[in-house]
mmCIF file of C-alpha atoms in Angstrom:
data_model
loop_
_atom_site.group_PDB
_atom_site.id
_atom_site.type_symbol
_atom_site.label_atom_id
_atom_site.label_comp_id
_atom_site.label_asym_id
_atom_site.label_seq_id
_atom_site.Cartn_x
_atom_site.Cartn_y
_atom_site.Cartn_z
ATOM 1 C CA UNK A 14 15.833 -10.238 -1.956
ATOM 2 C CA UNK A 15 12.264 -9.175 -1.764
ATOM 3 C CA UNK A 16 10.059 -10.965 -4.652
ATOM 4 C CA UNK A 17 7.651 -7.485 -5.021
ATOM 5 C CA UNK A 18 7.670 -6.365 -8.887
ATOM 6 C CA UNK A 19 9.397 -4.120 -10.214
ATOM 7 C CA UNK A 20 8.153 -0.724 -11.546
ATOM 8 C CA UNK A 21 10.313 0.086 -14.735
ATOM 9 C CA UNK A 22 10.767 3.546 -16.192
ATOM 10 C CA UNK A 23 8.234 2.332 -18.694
ATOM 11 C CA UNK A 24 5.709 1.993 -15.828
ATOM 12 C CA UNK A 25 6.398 4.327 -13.475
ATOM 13 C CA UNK A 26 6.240 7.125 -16.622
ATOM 14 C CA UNK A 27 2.299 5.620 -16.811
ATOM 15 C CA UNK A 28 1.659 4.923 -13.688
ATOM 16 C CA UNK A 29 -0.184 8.560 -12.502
ATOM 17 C CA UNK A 30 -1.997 8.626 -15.379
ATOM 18 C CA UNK A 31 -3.478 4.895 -14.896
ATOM 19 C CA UNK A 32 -3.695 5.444 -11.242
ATOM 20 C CA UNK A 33 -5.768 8.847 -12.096
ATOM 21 C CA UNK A 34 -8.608 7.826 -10.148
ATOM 22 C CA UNK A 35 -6.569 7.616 -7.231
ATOM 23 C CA UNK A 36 -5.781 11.059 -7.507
ATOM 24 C CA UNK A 37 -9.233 12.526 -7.416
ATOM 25 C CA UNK A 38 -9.871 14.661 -4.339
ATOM 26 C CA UNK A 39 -12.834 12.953 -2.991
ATOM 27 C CA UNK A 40 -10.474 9.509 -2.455
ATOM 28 C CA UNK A 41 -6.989 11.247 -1.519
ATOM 29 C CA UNK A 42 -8.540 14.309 0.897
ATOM 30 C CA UNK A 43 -9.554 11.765 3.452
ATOM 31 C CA UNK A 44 -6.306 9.944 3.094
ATOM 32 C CA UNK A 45 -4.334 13.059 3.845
ATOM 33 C CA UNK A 46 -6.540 14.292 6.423
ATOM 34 C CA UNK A 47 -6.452 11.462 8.133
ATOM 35 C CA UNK A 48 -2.660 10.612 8.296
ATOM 36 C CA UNK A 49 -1.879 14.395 9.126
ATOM 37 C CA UNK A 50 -3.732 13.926 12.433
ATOM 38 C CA UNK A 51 -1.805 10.729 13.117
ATOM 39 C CA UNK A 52 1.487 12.329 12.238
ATOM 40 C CA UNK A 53 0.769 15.659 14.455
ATOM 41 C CA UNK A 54 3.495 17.633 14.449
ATOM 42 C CA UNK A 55 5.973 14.288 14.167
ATOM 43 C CA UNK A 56 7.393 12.841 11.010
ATOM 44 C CA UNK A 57 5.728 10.293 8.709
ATOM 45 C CA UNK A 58 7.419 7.889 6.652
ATOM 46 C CA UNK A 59 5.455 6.373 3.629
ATOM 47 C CA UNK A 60 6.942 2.800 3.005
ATOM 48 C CA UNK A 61 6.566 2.239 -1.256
ATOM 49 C CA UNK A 62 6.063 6.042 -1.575
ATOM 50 C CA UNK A 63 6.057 5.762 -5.338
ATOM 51 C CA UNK A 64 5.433 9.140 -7.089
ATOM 52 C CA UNK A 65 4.404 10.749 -4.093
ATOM 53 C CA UNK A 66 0.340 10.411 -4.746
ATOM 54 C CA UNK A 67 -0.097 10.553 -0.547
ATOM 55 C CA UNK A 68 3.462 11.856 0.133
ATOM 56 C CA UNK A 69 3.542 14.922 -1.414
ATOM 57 C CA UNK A 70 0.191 16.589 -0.959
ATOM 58 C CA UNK A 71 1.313 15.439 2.968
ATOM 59 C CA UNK A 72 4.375 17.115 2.917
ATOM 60 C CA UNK A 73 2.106 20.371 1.637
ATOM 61 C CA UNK A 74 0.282 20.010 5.086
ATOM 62 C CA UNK A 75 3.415 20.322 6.703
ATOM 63 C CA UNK A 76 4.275 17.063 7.754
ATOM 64 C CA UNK A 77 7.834 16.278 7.482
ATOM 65 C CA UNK A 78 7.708 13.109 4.829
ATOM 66 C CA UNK A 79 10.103 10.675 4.413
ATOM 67 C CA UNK A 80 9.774 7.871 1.848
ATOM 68 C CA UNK A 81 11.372 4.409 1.366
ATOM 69 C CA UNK A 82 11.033 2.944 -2.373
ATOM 70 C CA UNK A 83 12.128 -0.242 -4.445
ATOM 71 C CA UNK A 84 11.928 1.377 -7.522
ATOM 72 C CA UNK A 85 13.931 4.183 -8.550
ATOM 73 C CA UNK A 86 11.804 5.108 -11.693
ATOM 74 C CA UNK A 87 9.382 5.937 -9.782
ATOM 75 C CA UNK A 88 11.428 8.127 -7.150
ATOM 76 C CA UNK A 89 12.619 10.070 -10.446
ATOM 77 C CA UNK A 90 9.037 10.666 -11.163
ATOM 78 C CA UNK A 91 7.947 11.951 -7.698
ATOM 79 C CA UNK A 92 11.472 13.846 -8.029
ATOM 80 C CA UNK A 93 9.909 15.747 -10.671
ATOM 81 C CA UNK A 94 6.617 17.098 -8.609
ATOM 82 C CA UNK A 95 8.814 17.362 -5.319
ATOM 83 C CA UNK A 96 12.362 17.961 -5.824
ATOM 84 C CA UNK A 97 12.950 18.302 -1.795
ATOM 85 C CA UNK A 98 11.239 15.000 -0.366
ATOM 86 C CA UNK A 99 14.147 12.867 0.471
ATOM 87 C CA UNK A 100 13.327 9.296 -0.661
ATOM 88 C CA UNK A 101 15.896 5.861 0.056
ATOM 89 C CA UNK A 102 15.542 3.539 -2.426
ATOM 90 C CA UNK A 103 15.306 0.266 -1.329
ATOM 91 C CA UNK A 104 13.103 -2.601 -0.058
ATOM 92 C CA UNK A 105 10.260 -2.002 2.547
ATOM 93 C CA UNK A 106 10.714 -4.199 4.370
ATOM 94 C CA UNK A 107 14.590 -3.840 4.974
ATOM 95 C CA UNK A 108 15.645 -0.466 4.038
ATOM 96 C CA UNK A 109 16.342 1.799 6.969
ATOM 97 C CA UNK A 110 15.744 5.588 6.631
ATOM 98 C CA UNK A 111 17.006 7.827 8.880
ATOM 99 C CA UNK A 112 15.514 9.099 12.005
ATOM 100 C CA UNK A 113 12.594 8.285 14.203
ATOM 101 C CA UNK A 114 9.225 8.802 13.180
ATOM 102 C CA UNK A 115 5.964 9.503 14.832
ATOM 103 C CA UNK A 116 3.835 8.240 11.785
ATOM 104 C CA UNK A 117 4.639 5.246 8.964
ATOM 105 C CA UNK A 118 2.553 4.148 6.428
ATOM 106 C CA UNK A 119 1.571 1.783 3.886
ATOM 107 C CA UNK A 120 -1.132 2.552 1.169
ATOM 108 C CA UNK A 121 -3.257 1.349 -1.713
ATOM 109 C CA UNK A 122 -2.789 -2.132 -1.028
ATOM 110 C CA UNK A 123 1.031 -2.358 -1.096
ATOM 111 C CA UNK A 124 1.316 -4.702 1.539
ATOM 112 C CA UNK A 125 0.988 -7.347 -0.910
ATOM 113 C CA UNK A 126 3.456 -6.872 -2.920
ATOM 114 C CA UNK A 127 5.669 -8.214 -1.071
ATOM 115 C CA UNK A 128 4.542 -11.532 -1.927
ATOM 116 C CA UNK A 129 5.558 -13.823 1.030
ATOM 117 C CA UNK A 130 4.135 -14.087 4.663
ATOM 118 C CA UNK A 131 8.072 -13.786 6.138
ATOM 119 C CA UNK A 132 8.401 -10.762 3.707
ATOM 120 C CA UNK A 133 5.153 -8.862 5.369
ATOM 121 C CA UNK A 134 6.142 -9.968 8.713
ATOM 122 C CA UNK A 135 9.408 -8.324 8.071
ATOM 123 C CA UNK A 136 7.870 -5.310 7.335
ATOM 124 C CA UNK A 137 5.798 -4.510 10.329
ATOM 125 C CA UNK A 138 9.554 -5.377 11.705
ATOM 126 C CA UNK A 139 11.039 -2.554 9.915
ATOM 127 C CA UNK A 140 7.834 -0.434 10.493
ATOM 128 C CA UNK A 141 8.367 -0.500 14.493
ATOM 129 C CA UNK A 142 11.874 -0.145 14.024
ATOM 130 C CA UNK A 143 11.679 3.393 12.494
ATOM 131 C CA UNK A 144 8.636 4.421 14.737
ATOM 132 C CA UNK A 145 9.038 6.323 18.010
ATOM 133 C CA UNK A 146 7.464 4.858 21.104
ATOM 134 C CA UNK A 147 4.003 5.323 20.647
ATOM 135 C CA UNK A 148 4.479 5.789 17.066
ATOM 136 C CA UNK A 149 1.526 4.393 14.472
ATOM 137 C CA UNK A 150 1.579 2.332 11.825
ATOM 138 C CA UNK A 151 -1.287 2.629 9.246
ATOM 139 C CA UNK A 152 -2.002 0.156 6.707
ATOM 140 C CA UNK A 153 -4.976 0.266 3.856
ATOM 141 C CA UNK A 154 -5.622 -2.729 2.145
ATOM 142 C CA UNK A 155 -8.067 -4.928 0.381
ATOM 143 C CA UNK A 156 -10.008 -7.393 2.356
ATOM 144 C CA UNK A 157 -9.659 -10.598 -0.163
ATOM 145 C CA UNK A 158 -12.724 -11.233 -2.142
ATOM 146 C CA UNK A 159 -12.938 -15.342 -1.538
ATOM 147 C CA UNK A 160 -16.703 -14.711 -0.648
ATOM 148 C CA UNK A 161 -16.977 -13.839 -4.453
ATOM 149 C CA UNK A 162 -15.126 -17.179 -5.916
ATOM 150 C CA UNK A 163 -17.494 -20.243 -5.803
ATOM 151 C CA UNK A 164 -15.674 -23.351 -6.090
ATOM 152 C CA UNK A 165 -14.854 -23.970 -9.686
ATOM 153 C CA UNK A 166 -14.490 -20.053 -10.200
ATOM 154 C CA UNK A 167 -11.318 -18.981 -11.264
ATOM 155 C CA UNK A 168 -11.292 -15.186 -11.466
ATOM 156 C CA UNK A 169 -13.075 -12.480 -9.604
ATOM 157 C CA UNK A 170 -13.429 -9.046 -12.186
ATOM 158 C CA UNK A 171 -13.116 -6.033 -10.218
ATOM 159 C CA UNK A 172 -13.591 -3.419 -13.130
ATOM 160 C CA UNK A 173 -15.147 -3.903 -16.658
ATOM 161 C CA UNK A 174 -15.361 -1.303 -19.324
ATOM 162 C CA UNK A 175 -14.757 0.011 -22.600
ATOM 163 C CA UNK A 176 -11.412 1.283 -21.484
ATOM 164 C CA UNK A 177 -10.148 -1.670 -19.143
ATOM 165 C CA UNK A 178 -10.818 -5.162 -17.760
ATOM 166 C CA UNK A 179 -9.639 -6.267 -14.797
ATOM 167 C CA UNK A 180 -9.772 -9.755 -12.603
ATOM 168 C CA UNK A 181 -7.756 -11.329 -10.011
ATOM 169 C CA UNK A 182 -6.713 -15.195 -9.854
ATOM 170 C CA UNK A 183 -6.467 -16.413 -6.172
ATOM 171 C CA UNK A 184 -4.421 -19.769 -4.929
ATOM 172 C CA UNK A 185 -6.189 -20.151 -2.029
ATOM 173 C CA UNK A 186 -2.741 -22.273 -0.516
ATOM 174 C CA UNK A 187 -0.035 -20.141 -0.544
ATOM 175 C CA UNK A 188 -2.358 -16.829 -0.539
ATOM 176 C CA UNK A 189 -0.262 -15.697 -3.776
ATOM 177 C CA UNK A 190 -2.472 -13.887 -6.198
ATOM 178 C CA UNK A 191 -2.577 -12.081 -9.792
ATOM 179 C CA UNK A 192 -4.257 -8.917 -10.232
ATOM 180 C CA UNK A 193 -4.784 -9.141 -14.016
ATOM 181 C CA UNK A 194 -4.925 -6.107 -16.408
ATOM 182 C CA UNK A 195 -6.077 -5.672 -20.045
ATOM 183 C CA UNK A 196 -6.332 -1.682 -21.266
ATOM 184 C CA UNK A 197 -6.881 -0.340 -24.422
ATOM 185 C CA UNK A 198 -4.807 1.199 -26.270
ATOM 186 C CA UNK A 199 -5.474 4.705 -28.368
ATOM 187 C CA UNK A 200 -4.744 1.964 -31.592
ATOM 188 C CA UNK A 201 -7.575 -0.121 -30.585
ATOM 189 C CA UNK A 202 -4.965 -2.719 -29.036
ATOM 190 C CA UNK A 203 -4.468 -3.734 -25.620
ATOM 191 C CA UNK A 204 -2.224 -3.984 -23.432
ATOM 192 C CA UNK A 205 -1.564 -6.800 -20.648
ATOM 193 C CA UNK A 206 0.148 -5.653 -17.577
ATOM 194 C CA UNK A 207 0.133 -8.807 -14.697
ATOM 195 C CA UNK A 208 0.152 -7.611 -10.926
ATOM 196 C CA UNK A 209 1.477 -10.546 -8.136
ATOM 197 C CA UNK A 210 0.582 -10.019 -5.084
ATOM 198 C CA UNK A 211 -0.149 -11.571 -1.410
ATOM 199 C CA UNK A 212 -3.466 -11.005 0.035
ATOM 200 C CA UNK A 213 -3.735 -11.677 3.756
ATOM 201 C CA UNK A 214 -6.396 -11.001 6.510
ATOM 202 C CA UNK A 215 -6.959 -8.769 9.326
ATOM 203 C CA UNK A 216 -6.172 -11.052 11.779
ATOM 204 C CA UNK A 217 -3.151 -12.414 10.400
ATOM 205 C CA UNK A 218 -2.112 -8.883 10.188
ATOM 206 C CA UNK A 219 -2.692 -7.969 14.052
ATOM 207 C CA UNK A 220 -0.516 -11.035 14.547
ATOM 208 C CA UNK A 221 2.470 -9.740 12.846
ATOM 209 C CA UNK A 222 2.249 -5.863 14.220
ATOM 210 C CA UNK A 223 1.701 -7.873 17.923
ATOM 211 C CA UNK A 224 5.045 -10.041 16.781
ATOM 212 C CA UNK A 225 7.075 -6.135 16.039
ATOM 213 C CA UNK A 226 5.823 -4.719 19.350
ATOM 214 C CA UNK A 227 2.477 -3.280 18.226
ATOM 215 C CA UNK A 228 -1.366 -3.173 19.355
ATOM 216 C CA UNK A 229 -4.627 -2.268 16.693
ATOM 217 C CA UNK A 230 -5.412 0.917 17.919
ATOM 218 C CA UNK A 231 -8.516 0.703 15.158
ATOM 219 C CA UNK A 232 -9.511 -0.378 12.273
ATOM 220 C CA UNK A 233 -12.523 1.544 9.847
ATOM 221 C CA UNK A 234 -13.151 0.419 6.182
ATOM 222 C CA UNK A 235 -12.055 3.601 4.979
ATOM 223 C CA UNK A 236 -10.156 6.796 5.194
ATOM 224 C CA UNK A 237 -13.308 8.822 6.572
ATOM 225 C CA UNK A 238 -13.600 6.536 9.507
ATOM 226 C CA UNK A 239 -16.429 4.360 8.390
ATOM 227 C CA UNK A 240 -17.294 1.605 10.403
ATOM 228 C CA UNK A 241 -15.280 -1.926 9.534
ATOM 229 C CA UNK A 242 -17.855 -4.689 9.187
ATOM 230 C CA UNK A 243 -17.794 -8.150 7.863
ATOM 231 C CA UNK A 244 -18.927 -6.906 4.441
ATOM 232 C CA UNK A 245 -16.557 -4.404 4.318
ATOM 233 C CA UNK A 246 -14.145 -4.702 1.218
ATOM 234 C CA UNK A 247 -10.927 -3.498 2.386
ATOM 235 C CA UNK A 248 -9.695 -1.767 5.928
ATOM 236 C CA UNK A 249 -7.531 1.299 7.065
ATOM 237 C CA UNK A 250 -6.097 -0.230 9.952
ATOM 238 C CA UNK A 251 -3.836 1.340 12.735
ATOM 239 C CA UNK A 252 -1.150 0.240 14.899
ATOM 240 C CA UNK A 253 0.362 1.680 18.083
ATOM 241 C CA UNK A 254 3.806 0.780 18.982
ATOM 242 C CA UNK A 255 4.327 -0.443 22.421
ATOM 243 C CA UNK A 256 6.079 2.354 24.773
ATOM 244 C CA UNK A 257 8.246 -0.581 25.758
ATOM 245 C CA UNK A 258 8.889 -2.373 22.721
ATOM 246 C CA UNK A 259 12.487 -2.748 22.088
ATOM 247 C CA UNK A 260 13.407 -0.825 18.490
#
């Protein structure tokens, strides 16, 4: 049983509206430019499609899209923009959908939520199992922010405003972390949502797409290809499956 949360129907009725940002053209363009070229004229598979931020406007390029999702709140909700995409609900890194693909794909950080190291390792598992040889995996992720907590630091803020304040808590032994949420309410309240997660390094995962039959292809430290450096605060990093990798 995978130990990700759980979106709720609560949640996942929310969840486009507090994501909005994500949504903007200037971040999601680049995204869906960049994965249509990947995909060609193949089929992509989004593991943790959610409400179909990526999926969808993919599938309106014309790339057949597939999706695999734990939470079946939020397949209702991407049910409602996209009737047609078919969507298994299930755990990433176990659920099988049908078919080969020439693309899958993993965004906004969702690699850690699956909140152990045998958990992500089975997912780059499942990955190469649905991909065609050749096929690419594509991950986007944060690169952990440990340069930012000094020892006897316990949080690192990553947003501040009016609106919302937000810090993560890091246990630098078991890599488990807590993305922690506090956003106002239209009452003046407000509201604390807690996000656990895993955060884990490049390297560590090259090592698990080498252990499922895959090779980086590259890595940039964004959707528009920008160059991945050492101060570079997350990575869109891509995978080739071996042409004679066993599926």
């Amino acid at each position: 049983m995978t130990s990700s949360d759980l979106w709720d129907a609560e949640t996942a009725a929310r969840y486009d509206e507090a994501s909005a940002a994500m949504f903007a053209p200037a971040v999601l363009d680049p995204a869906v430019d960049l994965l249509a070229g990947l995909a060609g004229e193949g089929r992509a598979l989004e593991l943790a499609i959610g409400t179909g931020r990526v999926g969808i406007p993919l599938a309106q390029r014309g790339v057949d899209v597939t999706g695999i999702e734990l939470s079946a709140p939020m397949v209702e909700q991407l049910h409602r923009r996209r009737p047609d995409l078919p969507v298994t609900v299930g755990d990433m890194a176990t659920t099988r959908a049908q078919g080969e693909y020439a693309l899958v794909y993993l965004v906004f950080n969702t690699i850690g939520n699956l909140c152990t190291q045998d958990e992500q390792v089975a997912c780059f598992a499942n990955a190469a199992r649905h991909l065609e040889p050749g096929g690419r995996f594509v991950v986007e992720v944060g690169v952990p922010a440990l340069r930012r907590l000094p020892p006897g630091q316990a949080a690192v803020p990553f947003d501040v405003s009016e609106e919302h304040v937000g810090f993560d808590t890091y246990d630098p032994v078991t890599q488990r972390a807590t993305s922690h949420h506090y956003s106002r309410q239209q009452d003046g309240s407000y509201r604390y949502a807690p996000h656990h997660f895993r955060y884990v390094w490049p390297g560590e995962l090259d090592l698990m797409a080498r252990l499922a039959g895959m090779s980086l292809e590259s890595r940039w430290s964004g959707w528009s290809r920008e160059p991945f450096t050492a101060d570079s605060e997350s990575h869109v990093s891509v995978w080739r499956k071996d042409r004679g990798a066993h599926r």
